[in-house]
């Protein structure tokens, strides 16, 4: 990926997320306009979804998309579309809620499966000629690999590109493209530079939210000195995707310790993967990950505890066993039953480190790609490109759509309004580095290298990062 594309993508997602900063406060009860809802004359057979997703009041739009309009007219009733993604548990429920209006309005059965060993399962199915109809990809590099191998459907050959260009900033279209074709539609955005903490317990212990790295380390030391357990909840077991949590930390810290140009050059491999600035970021990370007593369960727990369970000890009945958890806004979907985001835990901005590099923000996104070309599959892809295709998840919270036509008042709920406030103060925004690197590295040797690094308690930094550099594909 070129440095120009990386910069354009960063600007694009920042603009989409930043627009939320002007949304009403959470208590605003303004009713969103249903500008693309079908007329009352439209009649389609009623069907039940294969999943037990909660129903919503939203209606699937027809509008400028040919196959979606035909589906709304009942032309594809009784057909089935298979969708595969890495969204499980609460995230799966939210995605199914977003799909439900499409199922109800079209009579098309959507079989959704969320799995944890996602990259391995998807790649195995694709290589075995058993690809799903539609799949979610978090790594643009993997999309380019599938497209180069001829596995993906070129959406530009039939999609209403004029409507797509109206709804999406050009950079998102560029990132979903390979050579002269369009292969991915961006569906979901994430902001990663946040740290969750137990608000009430913090106040009762007399702790204050840190605003600098030094304050963050001092708070961690204070928690230990007070005998209040471990300062940090950290883990990264995620099946074949284990390791990505560590890559997020490296990237977020690098943006705080080096010029942003270094970050861009690192992604584009204009500098070595083990550049001194990157190794310095790893040393900062080591202060938290590998300091004795800092992490609940130590390094063994980091590699063995499922990412969805990372924060659970924070909600222990006898008080927090760990106090801070750096993770994106989707994590509340995995919290124990009865806990609520903004009540039992909220978040603060991951603090700056070196003042000269300001307050950067790290983000990411998921795109939907299409392996099988049938009319009903086209209809669902078109639906996912509309504002209504994301509405069910937006209203559940913790979701930002890259579609700039989404009404801003849909984002009035926590945590979207708080995320927007953080982004509004950002000096720099950049897309997740590992997701934009070649798949062999970003979701391969980088992830695996982090597992080895943690297993060695961070004592082999130069060796691990050197091995990742050596794995970078030629050309």
XYZ file of N, CA, C and O in Angstrom, residues 212-218 220-221 224 231-232 234 249-250 253 257 279-295 353-354 453 457-458 461:
160
model
N -0.936 11.971 31.059
C 0.384 11.809 30.447
C 0.861 10.379 30.700
O 0.343 9.678 31.574
N 1.875 9.967 29.968
C 2.454 8.635 30.176
C 3.046 8.509 31.578
O 2.866 7.484 32.246
N 3.737 9.537 32.024
C 4.329 9.486 33.358
C 3.251 9.323 34.430
O 3.433 8.575 35.403
N 2.126 10.001 34.258
C 1.029 9.848 35.209
C 0.433 8.442 35.137
O 0.015 7.876 36.161
N 0.410 7.866 33.944
C -0.104 6.506 33.764
C 0.765 5.503 34.511
O 0.252 4.605 35.197
N 2.081 5.650 34.393
C 3.007 4.756 35.101
C 2.913 4.985 36.609
O 2.898 4.025 37.401
N 2.812 6.253 37.020
C 2.708 6.560 38.451
C 1.437 5.964 39.049
O 1.447 5.440 40.174
N -0.138 3.308 37.928
C 0.076 1.856 37.974
C 0.868 1.474 39.223
O 0.521 0.508 39.927
N 1.912 2.242 39.518
C 2.716 1.973 40.712
C 1.895 2.179 41.983
O 2.039 1.420 42.963
N -0.413 -0.772 42.802
C 0.335 -1.876 43.403
C 0.685 -1.552 44.857
O 0.525 -2.390 45.759
N -2.574 -3.321 38.106
C -3.067 -2.124 37.421
C -3.742 -2.433 36.080
O -4.681 -1.735 35.688
N -3.267 -3.486 35.400
C -3.678 -3.671 34.015
C -4.376 -5.012 33.758
O -3.960 -6.052 34.259
N -4.777 -7.220 30.617
C -4.232 -7.378 29.264
C -4.260 -8.851 28.886
O -3.786 -9.701 29.641
N -0.960 -1.979 20.515
C -0.169 -1.223 21.497
C 1.080 -0.631 20.853
O 1.396 0.549 21.064
N 1.803 -1.434 20.094
C 3.011 -0.944 19.420
C 2.674 0.261 18.547
O 3.355 1.303 18.576
N 1.619 3.446 20.545
C 2.773 4.059 21.205
C 3.699 4.711 20.188
O 4.213 5.824 20.422
N 5.602 8.486 20.117
C 7.042 8.595 20.401
C 7.880 8.946 19.179
O 9.102 9.121 19.300
N 11.628 0.014 17.802
C 12.157 -0.673 18.983
C 11.981 0.176 20.240
O 11.739 -0.354 21.330
N 12.066 1.492 20.097
C 11.828 2.366 21.245
C 10.374 2.265 21.706
O 10.084 2.232 22.914
N 9.448 2.204 20.745
C 8.035 2.033 21.101
C 7.833 0.721 21.852
O 7.056 0.649 22.818
N 8.533 -0.320 21.429
C 8.433 -1.610 22.115
C 8.944 -1.513 23.546
O 8.407 -2.151 24.464
N 9.978 -0.704 23.760
C 10.499 -0.528 25.117
C 9.485 0.184 26.012
O 9.320 -0.178 27.183
N 8.815 1.180 25.478
C 7.759 1.846 26.250
C 6.662 0.844 26.610
O 6.175 0.804 27.735
N 6.271 0.040 25.641
C 5.236 -0.961 25.869
C 5.664 -1.947 26.951
O 4.847 -2.382 27.787
N 6.943 -2.285 26.972
C 7.468 -3.244 27.949
C 7.300 -2.745 29.377
O 7.174 -3.547 30.307
N 7.303 -1.422 29.551
C 7.148 -0.863 30.893
C 5.837 -1.314 31.539
O 5.756 -1.450 32.759
N 4.827 -1.543 30.716
C 3.524 -1.972 31.232
C 3.355 -3.480 31.118
O 2.994 -4.162 32.080
N 3.640 -4.041 29.967
C 3.376 -5.456 29.729
C 4.272 -6.378 30.555
O 3.843 -7.467 30.946
N 5.511 -5.965 30.797
C 6.472 -6.896 31.388
C 7.007 -6.475 32.757
O 7.920 -7.110 33.278
N 6.442 -5.427 33.343
C 6.825 -5.062 34.710
C 6.109 -5.985 35.687
O 4.884 -6.158 35.598
N 6.860 -6.556 36.592
C 6.307 -7.525 37.535
C 5.130 -6.926 38.308
O 5.231 -5.839 38.883
N 4.004 -7.630 38.299
C 2.831 -7.205 39.043
C 1.894 -6.275 38.308
O 0.786 -5.998 38.784
N 2.304 -5.785 37.134
C 1.476 -4.816 36.402
C 0.249 -5.463 35.747
O -0.789 -4.829 35.634
N 0.391 -6.684 35.243
C -0.665 -7.315 34.445
C -1.303 -8.464 35.225
O -0.591 -9.330 35.761
N 2.772 10.651 25.037
C 4.042 10.295 25.676
C 5.036 11.442 25.530
O 5.450 12.041 26.517
N 5.413 11.742 24.299
C 6.309 12.864 24.053
C 5.486 14.041 23.528
O 4.776 13.927 22.524
N 7.258 -12.905 21.661
C 7.815 -11.819 22.477
C 7.252 -11.866 23.902
O 7.984 -11.755 24.880
N 8.816 -12.861 27.826
C 8.739 -11.740 28.771
C 9.449 -10.498 28.238
O 10.021 -9.708 28.994
N 9.428 -10.344 26.915
C 9.991 -9.158 26.294
C 11.498 -9.091 26.261
O 12.072 -8.023 25.987
N 13.552 -8.675 22.209
C 12.953 -7.664 21.331
C 13.677 -7.558 19.999
O 13.060 -7.633 18.935
